[in-house]
């Protein structure tokens, strides 16, 4: 325990100690099951309780109406880049995307494989430091896809894009359960688990049940069909049982601490403290347009590469890891998801101050 540091990774990210301890307590023998979750049949009543409990808790947390299905999928958020166009459109159809970063670009590339994917807007010209207006929807677009929170650049949709009557799809991987999201504003939401929902590999999909009626092309593989997942309670094949169990523990942890609203308040406090310090400092700069700032990923740069390297070295000495910015943008990034306590953020700010003072 004493070796644990403050981990500011963008994902897989630091998890709450209470969740890790609970998993540890139940690791060898899940109560009443006589074996660990990993050894348990996914067709057992014990696992039924786990998967149903996970879904029920997520529904409560996000106030998900019964007209929406909740699916536990494999293959991370990236598999959703492919599943969305294959399940919401036929081969050759038109799909709209907003280009707000690398993951949005990757999502569009998968749309391109299946049809005619179009960027309606882009902030690439400014290295994705702002969220653009949505732009015009192309004729017949099956959906508009947005990346709700841009993990690499530290930007976020803080208001909905204008999408007319085109269905709205959002990748909320890096902010789900960290801020309130009104499910009814969307036709489909997906998110990889490894920031606020547990281990990597699992993805959660929340979608209007009416979309499940769409007749997908016969070439769509069985594992890539939402309807098959929905009809089989996300267990057409053997699901990632341990990851679903961990997600349940994460959901319960959020619920027991006042739900998503309470998480958002805490996350806003953490982000405010960091941004305030950065904005007032001569050493650190945040390049993001203020109204588009993320409360989950805070990026900042130092004046030179040399200073960045020195600062990162100091962080390591002070027990702060994974603060280096994404390889495509450089600089630094602090990911401050639900599992990062205020204490960790204050420790980071103290370390930033220490370096700034030393350089004066
Ligand atoms: N979308 C966003 C916003 C992400 O941050 C990430 C991963 N960091 C992905 C998609 C890709 O997720 P995965 O690695 O689970 O496929």
mmCIF file of C-alpha atoms and ligand atoms in Angstrom:
data_model
loop_
_atom_site.group_PDB
_atom_site.id
_atom_site.type_symbol
_atom_site.label_atom_id
_atom_site.label_comp_id
_atom_site.label_asym_id
_atom_site.label_seq_id
_atom_site.Cartn_x
_atom_site.Cartn_y
_atom_site.Cartn_z
ATOM 1 C CA UNK A 1 0.000 0.000 0.000
ATOM 2 C CA UNK A 2 2.746 2.449 0.942
ATOM 3 C CA UNK A 3 4.208 2.022 -2.553
ATOM 4 C CA UNK A 4 1.067 3.333 -4.219
ATOM 5 C CA UNK A 5 1.571 6.713 -5.897
ATOM 6 C CA UNK A 6 -0.765 9.307 -7.395
ATOM 7 C CA UNK A 7 -1.456 7.995 -10.877
ATOM 8 C CA UNK A 8 -2.672 10.685 -13.294
ATOM 9 C CA UNK A 9 -2.939 8.287 -16.236
ATOM 10 C CA UNK A 10 -5.564 8.976 -18.908
ATOM 11 C CA UNK A 11 -6.506 5.305 -18.756
ATOM 12 C CA UNK A 12 -6.264 2.720 -17.428
ATOM 13 C CA UNK A 13 -6.478 5.104 -14.520
ATOM 14 C CA UNK A 14 -6.285 5.184 -10.748
ATOM 15 C CA UNK A 15 -9.174 3.355 -9.128
ATOM 16 C CA UNK A 16 -10.652 4.073 -5.698
ATOM 17 C CA UNK A 17 -8.879 2.138 -2.971
ATOM 18 C CA UNK A 18 -12.214 1.009 -1.518
ATOM 19 C CA UNK A 19 -13.069 -0.709 -4.821
ATOM 20 C CA UNK A 20 -9.692 -2.440 -5.031
ATOM 21 C CA UNK A 21 -10.000 -3.601 -1.425
ATOM 22 C CA UNK A 22 -13.483 -4.968 -1.922
ATOM 23 C CA UNK A 23 -12.276 -6.902 -4.968
ATOM 24 C CA UNK A 24 -9.346 -8.147 -2.897
ATOM 25 C CA UNK A 25 -11.657 -9.303 -0.109
ATOM 26 C CA UNK A 26 -13.826 -11.232 -2.564
ATOM 27 C CA UNK A 27 -11.009 -12.362 -4.821
ATOM 28 C CA UNK A 28 -10.533 -15.932 -3.598
ATOM 29 C CA UNK A 29 -14.135 -16.643 -2.877
ATOM 30 C CA UNK A 30 -17.105 -14.574 -3.996
ATOM 31 C CA UNK A 31 -19.703 -14.663 -1.191
ATOM 32 C CA UNK A 32 -21.948 -17.692 -1.560
ATOM 33 C CA UNK A 33 -20.330 -18.898 -4.791
ATOM 34 C CA UNK A 34 -17.506 -21.060 -3.444
ATOM 35 C CA UNK A 35 -15.115 -19.756 -6.096
ATOM 36 C CA UNK A 36 -13.746 -16.487 -7.451
ATOM 37 C CA UNK A 37 -15.647 -14.395 -9.992
ATOM 38 C CA UNK A 38 -13.073 -15.424 -12.614
ATOM 39 C CA UNK A 39 -13.839 -19.097 -12.051
ATOM 40 C CA UNK A 40 -17.602 -18.682 -12.044
ATOM 41 C CA UNK A 41 -19.848 -19.755 -14.920
ATOM 42 C CA UNK A 42 -21.414 -16.823 -16.727
ATOM 43 C CA UNK A 43 -24.582 -18.952 -16.786
ATOM 44 C CA UNK A 44 -24.693 -19.209 -12.985
ATOM 45 C CA UNK A 45 -27.169 -17.420 -10.732
ATOM 46 C CA UNK A 46 -24.252 -15.737 -8.962
ATOM 47 C CA UNK A 47 -23.116 -14.135 -12.197
ATOM 48 C CA UNK A 48 -26.708 -13.244 -13.105
ATOM 49 C CA UNK A 49 -26.778 -11.210 -9.931
ATOM 50 C CA UNK A 50 -23.531 -9.488 -10.873
ATOM 51 C CA UNK A 51 -24.486 -8.501 -14.415
ATOM 52 C CA UNK A 52 -28.059 -7.567 -13.509
ATOM 53 C CA UNK A 53 -26.801 -5.650 -10.481
ATOM 54 C CA UNK A 54 -24.283 -3.771 -12.625
ATOM 55 C CA UNK A 55 -26.952 -2.793 -15.126
ATOM 56 C CA UNK A 56 -29.457 -1.769 -12.450
ATOM 57 C CA UNK A 57 -26.889 0.382 -10.671
ATOM 58 C CA UNK A 58 -25.799 2.097 -13.883
ATOM 59 C CA UNK A 59 -29.436 2.748 -14.796
ATOM 60 C CA UNK A 60 -29.972 4.366 -11.406
ATOM 61 C CA UNK A 61 -26.786 6.448 -11.643
ATOM 62 C CA UNK A 62 -27.462 7.804 -15.116
ATOM 63 C CA UNK A 63 -31.251 7.817 -14.874
ATOM 64 C CA UNK A 64 -31.474 5.618 -17.978
ATOM 65 C CA UNK A 65 -35.083 5.244 -19.192
ATOM 66 C CA UNK A 66 -36.469 1.762 -19.885
ATOM 67 C CA UNK A 67 -36.687 2.712 -23.573
ATOM 68 C CA UNK A 68 -32.865 2.461 -23.665
ATOM 69 C CA UNK A 69 -30.879 -0.783 -23.668
ATOM 70 C CA UNK A 70 -27.670 -1.139 -21.661
ATOM 71 C CA UNK A 71 -25.054 -3.433 -23.193
ATOM 72 C CA UNK A 72 -21.700 -4.661 -21.900
ATOM 73 C CA UNK A 73 -19.449 -5.089 -24.922
ATOM 74 C CA UNK A 74 -15.899 -6.274 -25.518
ATOM 75 C CA UNK A 75 -13.106 -4.725 -27.532
ATOM 76 C CA UNK A 76 -12.935 -1.342 -25.834
ATOM 77 C CA UNK A 77 -14.324 1.872 -27.215
ATOM 78 C CA UNK A 78 -12.480 1.289 -30.481
ATOM 79 C CA UNK A 79 -14.737 -1.638 -31.407
ATOM 80 C CA UNK A 80 -17.638 0.785 -31.033
ATOM 81 C CA UNK A 81 -16.097 2.970 -33.744
ATOM 82 C CA UNK A 82 -16.897 0.045 -36.091
ATOM 83 C CA UNK A 83 -20.142 -1.167 -34.520
ATOM 84 C CA UNK A 84 -21.916 2.177 -34.664
ATOM 85 C CA UNK A 85 -21.935 2.572 -38.484
ATOM 86 C CA UNK A 86 -22.529 -1.180 -39.032
ATOM 87 C CA UNK A 87 -25.595 -1.179 -36.778
ATOM 88 C CA UNK A 88 -27.086 2.202 -37.584
ATOM 89 C CA UNK A 89 -26.618 2.127 -41.340
ATOM 90 C CA UNK A 90 -26.280 -0.036 -44.413
ATOM 91 C CA UNK A 91 -23.048 -0.387 -46.356
ATOM 92 C CA UNK A 92 -22.569 2.784 -48.393
ATOM 93 C CA UNK A 93 -24.733 5.048 -46.229
ATOM 94 C CA UNK A 94 -23.650 8.500 -45.062
ATOM 95 C CA UNK A 95 -22.389 9.170 -41.535
ATOM 96 C CA UNK A 96 -21.468 12.535 -39.992
ATOM 97 C CA UNK A 97 -18.624 13.164 -37.548
ATOM 98 C CA UNK A 98 -17.178 16.134 -35.721
ATOM 99 C CA UNK A 99 -13.401 16.102 -35.745
ATOM 100 C CA UNK A 100 -12.346 17.148 -32.266
ATOM 101 C CA UNK A 101 -9.276 14.964 -31.858
ATOM 102 C CA UNK A 102 -7.529 11.713 -32.541
ATOM 103 C CA UNK A 103 -10.292 9.399 -31.322
ATOM 104 C CA UNK A 104 -12.911 11.297 -33.339
ATOM 105 C CA UNK A 105 -10.657 10.851 -36.372
ATOM 106 C CA UNK A 106 -10.282 7.139 -35.693
ATOM 107 C CA UNK A 107 -14.048 6.797 -35.314
ATOM 108 C CA UNK A 108 -14.557 8.456 -38.681
ATOM 109 C CA UNK A 109 -11.990 6.152 -40.302
ATOM 110 C CA UNK A 110 -14.157 3.197 -39.258
ATOM 111 C CA UNK A 111 -17.220 4.959 -40.661
ATOM 112 C CA UNK A 112 -15.311 5.279 -43.930
ATOM 113 C CA UNK A 113 -14.859 1.532 -44.111
ATOM 114 C CA UNK A 114 -18.617 1.049 -44.012
ATOM 115 C CA UNK A 115 -19.880 4.029 -45.945
ATOM 116 C CA UNK A 116 -19.448 7.662 -46.734
ATOM 117 C CA UNK A 117 -18.159 9.307 -43.562
ATOM 118 C CA UNK A 118 -18.071 13.086 -43.543
ATOM 119 C CA UNK A 119 -16.588 15.616 -41.141
ATOM 120 C CA UNK A 120 -19.121 18.373 -40.612
ATOM 121 C CA UNK A 121 -16.661 20.384 -38.518
ATOM 122 C CA UNK A 122 -13.072 20.246 -37.339
ATOM 123 C CA UNK A 123 -10.744 21.976 -34.895
ATOM 124 C CA UNK A 124 -7.662 20.318 -36.334
ATOM 125 C CA UNK A 125 -6.484 23.733 -37.576
ATOM 126 C CA UNK A 126 -5.898 24.763 -33.950
ATOM 127 C CA UNK A 127 -4.548 21.419 -32.758
ATOM 128 C CA UNK A 128 -7.975 20.572 -31.299
ATOM 129 C CA UNK A 129 -7.863 23.270 -28.630
ATOM 130 C CA UNK A 130 -11.552 24.100 -28.998
ATOM 131 C CA UNK A 131 -14.910 22.513 -29.814
ATOM 132 C CA UNK A 132 -16.279 23.808 -33.124
ATOM 133 C CA UNK A 133 -19.923 24.394 -34.065
ATOM 134 C CA UNK A 134 -21.484 21.273 -35.608
ATOM 135 C CA UNK A 135 -21.723 22.560 -39.195
ATOM 136 C CA UNK A 136 -24.252 21.380 -41.793
ATOM 137 C CA UNK A 137 -25.571 17.842 -41.604
ATOM 138 C CA UNK A 138 -25.050 15.924 -44.879
ATOM 139 C CA UNK A 139 -28.140 14.717 -46.727
ATOM 140 C CA UNK A 140 -29.428 11.399 -45.360
ATOM 141 C CA UNK A 141 -26.840 11.122 -42.558
ATOM 142 C CA UNK A 142 -27.609 8.119 -40.349
ATOM 143 C CA UNK A 143 -26.097 9.813 -37.298
ATOM 144 C CA UNK A 144 -23.840 12.569 -36.067
ATOM 145 C CA UNK A 145 -20.948 11.233 -33.991
ATOM 146 C CA UNK A 146 -19.215 13.324 -31.347
ATOM 147 C CA UNK A 147 -16.429 12.577 -28.879
ATOM 148 C CA UNK A 148 -17.942 14.061 -25.739
ATOM 149 C CA UNK A 149 -14.650 14.442 -23.884
ATOM 150 C CA UNK A 150 -11.383 14.571 -25.793
ATOM 151 C CA UNK A 151 -8.945 12.749 -23.545
ATOM 152 C CA UNK A 152 -5.765 13.795 -25.332
ATOM 153 C CA UNK A 153 -6.513 17.502 -25.757
ATOM 154 C CA UNK A 154 -8.491 18.197 -22.583
ATOM 155 C CA UNK A 155 -11.571 19.560 -24.330
ATOM 156 C CA UNK A 156 -15.205 18.700 -23.778
ATOM 157 C CA UNK A 157 -18.627 19.339 -25.239
ATOM 158 C CA UNK A 158 -20.103 21.568 -22.586
ATOM 159 C CA UNK A 159 -23.213 22.085 -24.706
ATOM 160 C CA UNK A 160 -24.923 19.842 -27.228
ATOM 161 C CA UNK A 161 -24.128 20.328 -30.925
ATOM 162 C CA UNK A 162 -26.910 21.427 -33.308
ATOM 163 C CA UNK A 163 -27.806 18.173 -35.043
ATOM 164 C CA UNK A 164 -31.330 18.824 -36.362
ATOM 165 C CA UNK A 165 -33.164 15.517 -36.612
ATOM 166 C CA UNK A 166 -30.040 13.453 -37.245
ATOM 167 C CA UNK A 167 -29.561 10.844 -34.466
ATOM 168 C CA UNK A 168 -26.826 11.797 -32.022
ATOM 169 C CA UNK A 169 -24.112 9.300 -31.059
ATOM 170 C CA UNK A 170 -21.494 10.128 -28.432
ATOM 171 C CA UNK A 171 -18.274 8.569 -27.253
ATOM 172 C CA UNK A 172 -18.260 9.574 -23.585
ATOM 173 C CA UNK A 173 -15.359 7.262 -22.637
ATOM 174 C CA UNK A 174 -13.407 9.772 -20.607
ATOM 175 C CA UNK A 175 -16.224 11.533 -18.754
ATOM 176 C CA UNK A 176 -18.982 8.971 -18.178
ATOM 177 C CA UNK A 177 -19.964 8.981 -14.471
ATOM 178 C CA UNK A 178 -17.579 11.904 -13.951
ATOM 179 C CA UNK A 179 -20.150 14.476 -14.957
ATOM 180 C CA UNK A 180 -23.864 14.423 -15.535
ATOM 181 C CA UNK A 181 -24.957 13.311 -18.994
ATOM 182 C CA UNK A 182 -28.593 13.525 -19.986
ATOM 183 C CA UNK A 183 -29.102 10.154 -21.679
ATOM 184 C CA UNK A 184 -32.303 11.341 -23.371
ATOM 185 C CA UNK A 185 -30.282 13.861 -25.400
ATOM 186 C CA UNK A 186 -28.647 10.971 -27.250
ATOM 187 C CA UNK A 187 -29.659 8.074 -29.442
ATOM 188 C CA UNK A 188 -26.579 6.109 -28.470
ATOM 189 C CA UNK A 189 -23.776 6.619 -25.952
ATOM 190 C CA UNK A 190 -20.742 4.385 -25.624
ATOM 191 C CA UNK A 191 -17.741 4.440 -23.354
ATOM 192 C CA UNK A 192 -14.649 2.367 -22.672
ATOM 193 C CA UNK A 193 -14.485 1.346 -19.023
ATOM 194 C CA UNK A 194 -10.888 2.114 -18.118
ATOM 195 C CA UNK A 195 -11.357 5.655 -16.824
ATOM 196 C CA UNK A 196 -14.379 5.727 -14.525
ATOM 197 C CA UNK A 197 -15.817 2.215 -14.830
ATOM 198 C CA UNK A 198 -13.057 -0.308 -14.181
ATOM 199 C CA UNK A 199 -10.620 -2.369 -16.212
ATOM 200 C CA UNK A 200 -9.821 -1.868 -19.908
ATOM 201 C CA UNK A 201 -11.376 -4.004 -22.618
ATOM 202 C CA UNK A 202 -14.969 -3.551 -21.507
ATOM 203 C CA UNK A 203 -17.223 -0.954 -23.119
ATOM 204 C CA UNK A 204 -20.693 0.107 -22.094
ATOM 205 C CA UNK A 205 -23.320 0.998 -24.714
ATOM 206 C CA UNK A 206 -26.533 2.835 -23.835
ATOM 207 C CA UNK A 207 -28.856 3.011 -26.807
ATOM 208 C CA UNK A 208 -32.476 3.632 -27.746
ATOM 209 C CA UNK A 209 -34.168 0.266 -27.999
ATOM 210 C CA UNK A 210 -35.883 1.410 -31.197
ATOM 211 C CA UNK A 211 -32.466 1.327 -32.923
ATOM 212 C CA UNK A 212 -32.340 -2.416 -32.275
ATOM 213 C CA UNK A 213 -35.106 -2.887 -34.856
ATOM 214 C CA UNK A 214 -32.788 -1.808 -37.670
ATOM 215 C CA UNK A 215 -32.089 -4.739 -40.033
ATOM 216 C CA UNK A 216 -28.317 -4.811 -40.256
ATOM 217 C CA UNK A 217 -26.577 -6.031 -43.412
ATOM 218 C CA UNK A 218 -26.065 -9.802 -43.493
ATOM 219 C CA UNK A 219 -22.291 -9.283 -43.661
ATOM 220 C CA UNK A 220 -22.164 -7.850 -40.116
ATOM 221 C CA UNK A 221 -20.446 -10.437 -37.870
ATOM 222 C CA UNK A 222 -22.589 -11.873 -35.118
ATOM 223 C CA UNK A 223 -20.454 -10.406 -32.317
ATOM 224 C CA UNK A 224 -20.789 -6.939 -33.839
ATOM 225 C CA UNK A 225 -24.586 -6.811 -33.728
ATOM 226 C CA UNK A 226 -26.238 -4.804 -30.980
ATOM 227 C CA UNK A 227 -29.484 -6.748 -31.332
ATOM 228 C CA UNK A 228 -27.698 -10.029 -30.663
ATOM 229 C CA UNK A 229 -26.056 -8.533 -27.576
ATOM 230 C CA UNK A 230 -29.384 -7.135 -26.346
ATOM 231 C CA UNK A 231 -31.306 -10.370 -26.915
ATOM 232 C CA UNK A 232 -28.660 -12.313 -25.019
ATOM 233 C CA UNK A 233 -28.233 -9.907 -22.080
ATOM 234 C CA UNK A 234 -24.680 -9.173 -23.309
ATOM 235 C CA UNK A 235 -23.887 -12.886 -23.006
ATOM 236 C CA UNK A 236 -24.084 -14.285 -26.534
ATOM 237 C CA UNK A 237 -20.646 -15.677 -25.831
ATOM 238 C CA UNK A 238 -18.613 -15.711 -22.608
ATOM 239 C CA UNK A 239 -18.516 -12.073 -21.505
ATOM 240 C CA UNK A 240 -15.544 -10.480 -19.704
ATOM 241 C CA UNK A 241 -16.965 -11.577 -16.380
ATOM 242 C CA UNK A 242 -14.333 -10.122 -14.071
ATOM 243 C CA UNK A 243 -14.423 -6.729 -15.805
ATOM 244 C CA UNK A 244 -18.211 -6.591 -15.481
ATOM 245 C CA UNK A 245 -17.859 -7.429 -11.786
ATOM 246 C CA UNK A 246 -15.301 -4.626 -11.345
ATOM 247 C CA UNK A 247 -17.592 -2.212 -13.192
ATOM 248 C CA UNK A 248 -20.367 -3.124 -10.755
ATOM 249 C CA UNK A 249 -18.093 -2.290 -7.832
ATOM 250 C CA UNK A 250 -17.201 1.027 -9.466
ATOM 251 C CA UNK A 251 -20.896 1.845 -10.013
ATOM 252 C CA UNK A 252 -21.711 1.011 -6.393
ATOM 253 C CA UNK A 253 -18.828 3.155 -5.187
ATOM 254 C CA UNK A 254 -20.245 6.147 -7.108
ATOM 255 C CA UNK A 255 -23.755 5.429 -5.831
ATOM 256 C CA UNK A 256 -22.589 5.197 -2.211
ATOM 257 C CA UNK A 257 -20.897 8.580 -2.523
ATOM 258 C CA UNK A 258 -23.936 10.506 -3.686
ATOM 259 C CA UNK A 259 -24.093 9.550 -7.361
ATOM 260 C CA UNK A 260 -22.907 11.312 -10.491
ATOM 261 C CA UNK A 261 -23.962 14.777 -9.316
ATOM 262 C CA UNK A 262 -21.698 14.486 -6.273
ATOM 263 C CA UNK A 263 -18.858 13.143 -8.466
ATOM 264 C CA UNK A 264 -19.243 16.075 -10.846
ATOM 265 C CA UNK A 265 -19.101 18.584 -7.992
ATOM 266 C CA UNK A 266 -15.868 17.029 -6.704
ATOM 267 C CA UNK A 267 -14.405 16.823 -10.197
ATOM 268 C CA UNK A 268 -15.239 20.488 -10.828
ATOM 269 C CA UNK A 269 -13.475 21.447 -7.603
ATOM 270 C CA UNK A 270 -10.374 19.475 -8.573
ATOM 271 C CA UNK A 271 -10.326 20.918 -12.100
ATOM 272 C CA UNK A 272 -10.947 24.468 -10.819
ATOM 273 C CA UNK A 273 -7.983 24.261 -8.448
ATOM 274 C CA UNK A 274 -5.681 23.067 -11.235
ATOM 275 C CA UNK A 275 -6.857 25.520 -13.897
ATOM 276 C CA UNK A 276 -6.710 28.428 -11.441
ATOM 277 C CA UNK A 277 -3.152 27.612 -10.558
ATOM 278 C CA UNK A 278 -2.129 27.141 -14.213
ATOM 279 C CA UNK A 279 -3.824 30.379 -15.324
ATOM 280 C CA UNK A 280 -2.059 32.361 -12.595
ATOM 281 C CA UNK A 281 1.372 30.878 -13.166
ATOM 282 C CA UNK A 282 4.241 32.056 -15.379
ATOM 283 C CA UNK A 283 5.561 28.530 -15.885
ATOM 284 C CA UNK A 284 2.522 26.569 -17.057
ATOM 285 C CA UNK A 285 0.025 27.241 -19.851
ATOM 286 C CA UNK A 286 -3.233 25.583 -20.801
ATOM 287 C CA UNK A 287 -3.979 26.075 -24.510
ATOM 288 C CA UNK A 288 -7.702 25.189 -24.453
ATOM 289 C CA UNK A 289 -10.487 27.740 -25.050
ATOM 290 C CA UNK A 290 -11.929 28.337 -21.611
ATOM 291 C CA UNK A 291 -15.524 27.345 -22.297
ATOM 292 C CA UNK A 292 -14.419 24.065 -23.878
ATOM 293 C CA UNK A 293 -12.179 22.896 -21.054
ATOM 294 C CA UNK A 294 -12.548 19.365 -19.760
ATOM 295 C CA UNK A 295 -12.948 18.690 -16.061
ATOM 296 C CA UNK A 296 -11.439 15.223 -16.503
ATOM 297 C CA UNK A 297 -8.213 15.803 -18.448
ATOM 298 C CA UNK A 298 -6.219 18.965 -17.765
ATOM 299 C CA UNK A 299 -3.397 19.620 -20.231
ATOM 300 C CA UNK A 300 -0.542 22.068 -19.669
ATOM 301 C CA UNK A 301 2.779 22.948 -21.206
ATOM 302 C CA UNK A 302 6.046 24.342 -19.845
ATOM 303 C CA UNK A 303 8.162 26.834 -21.827
ATOM 304 C CA UNK A 304 10.738 24.311 -23.116
ATOM 305 C CA UNK A 305 11.196 20.575 -23.611
ATOM 306 C CA UNK A 306 14.061 20.705 -21.154
ATOM 307 C CA UNK A 307 11.903 22.179 -18.400
ATOM 308 C CA UNK A 308 9.167 19.648 -19.175
ATOM 309 C CA UNK A 309 11.650 16.808 -18.714
ATOM 310 C CA UNK A 310 12.947 18.286 -15.431
ATOM 311 C CA UNK A 311 9.428 18.783 -14.150
ATOM 312 C CA UNK A 312 8.473 15.197 -15.028
ATOM 313 C CA UNK A 313 11.529 13.981 -13.156
ATOM 314 C CA UNK A 314 10.509 15.951 -10.072
ATOM 315 C CA UNK A 315 6.975 14.516 -10.327
ATOM 316 C CA UNK A 316 8.390 11.007 -10.287
ATOM 317 C CA UNK A 317 10.425 11.814 -7.169
ATOM 318 C CA UNK A 318 7.289 13.163 -5.511
ATOM 319 C CA UNK A 319 5.219 10.050 -6.243
ATOM 320 C CA UNK A 320 3.299 11.401 -9.247
ATOM 321 C CA UNK A 321 3.184 9.223 -12.350
ATOM 322 C CA UNK A 322 1.743 9.246 -15.879
ATOM 323 C CA UNK A 323 1.600 13.023 -16.078
ATOM 324 C CA UNK A 324 3.320 13.188 -19.461
ATOM 325 C CA UNK A 325 1.087 14.437 -22.274
ATOM 326 C CA UNK A 326 0.003 12.125 -25.085
ATOM 327 C CA UNK A 327 2.833 11.402 -27.512
ATOM 328 C CA UNK A 328 1.002 13.281 -30.274
ATOM 329 C CA UNK A 329 0.820 16.610 -28.378
ATOM 330 C CA UNK A 330 3.679 16.551 -25.841
ATOM 331 C CA UNK A 331 3.609 18.675 -22.686
ATOM 332 C CA UNK A 332 1.774 17.368 -19.644
ATOM 333 C CA UNK A 333 -1.686 16.102 -18.848
ATOM 334 C CA UNK A 334 -3.321 15.378 -15.536
ATOM 335 C CA UNK A 335 -6.271 13.017 -15.786
ATOM 336 C CA UNK A 336 -8.384 13.529 -12.709
ATOM 337 C CA UNK A 337 -11.182 11.004 -12.947
ATOM 338 C CA UNK A 338 -13.409 9.914 -10.070
ATOM 339 C CA UNK A 339 -10.658 7.757 -8.552
ATOM 340 C CA UNK A 340 -8.276 10.702 -8.079
ATOM 341 C CA UNK A 341 -8.872 12.391 -4.722
ATOM 342 C CA UNK A 342 -8.522 16.158 -4.127
ATOM 343 C CA UNK A 343 -5.459 15.310 -2.053
ATOM 344 C CA UNK A 344 -3.720 14.001 -5.208
ATOM 345 C CA UNK A 345 -4.567 17.168 -7.124
ATOM 346 C CA UNK A 346 -3.271 19.368 -4.278
ATOM 347 C CA UNK A 347 -0.085 17.314 -4.174
ATOM 348 C CA UNK A 348 0.343 17.857 -7.924
ATOM 349 C CA UNK A 349 -0.226 21.619 -7.547
ATOM 350 C CA UNK A 350 2.340 21.743 -4.709
ATOM 351 C CA UNK A 351 4.835 19.941 -6.922
ATOM 352 C CA UNK A 352 4.133 22.337 -9.826
ATOM 353 C CA UNK A 353 4.681 25.251 -7.421
ATOM 354 C CA UNK A 354 7.880 23.716 -6.111
ATOM 355 C CA UNK A 355 9.286 23.505 -9.630
ATOM 356 C CA UNK A 356 8.147 27.017 -10.535
ATOM 357 C CA UNK A 357 9.755 28.478 -7.369
ATOM 358 C CA UNK A 358 12.990 26.616 -8.019
ATOM 359 C CA UNK A 359 13.223 28.076 -11.527
ATOM 360 C CA UNK A 360 12.601 31.692 -10.483
HETATM 361 N N1 LIG B 1 -12.386 7.243 -27.146
HETATM 362 C C1 LIG B 1 -11.827 8.008 -26.203
HETATM 363 C C2 LIG B 1 -12.417 9.349 -25.905
HETATM 364 C C3 LIG B 1 -10.707 7.542 -25.485
HETATM 365 O O1 LIG B 1 -10.136 8.309 -24.554
HETATM 366 C C4 LIG B 1 -10.179 6.270 -25.794
HETATM 367 C C5 LIG B 1 -8.987 5.680 -25.063
HETATM 368 N N2 LIG B 1 -8.266 6.446 -24.261
HETATM 369 C C6 LIG B 1 -10.786 5.527 -26.810
HETATM 370 C C7 LIG B 1 -11.889 6.036 -27.441
HETATM 371 C C8 LIG B 1 -10.246 4.169 -27.193
HETATM 372 O O2 LIG B 1 -10.584 3.282 -26.198
HETATM 373 P P1 LIG B 1 -10.084 1.773 -26.171
HETATM 374 O O3 LIG B 1 -8.605 1.816 -26.013
HETATM 375 O O4 LIG B 1 -10.812 1.192 -25.012
HETATM 376 O O5 LIG B 1 -10.494 1.145 -27.455
#
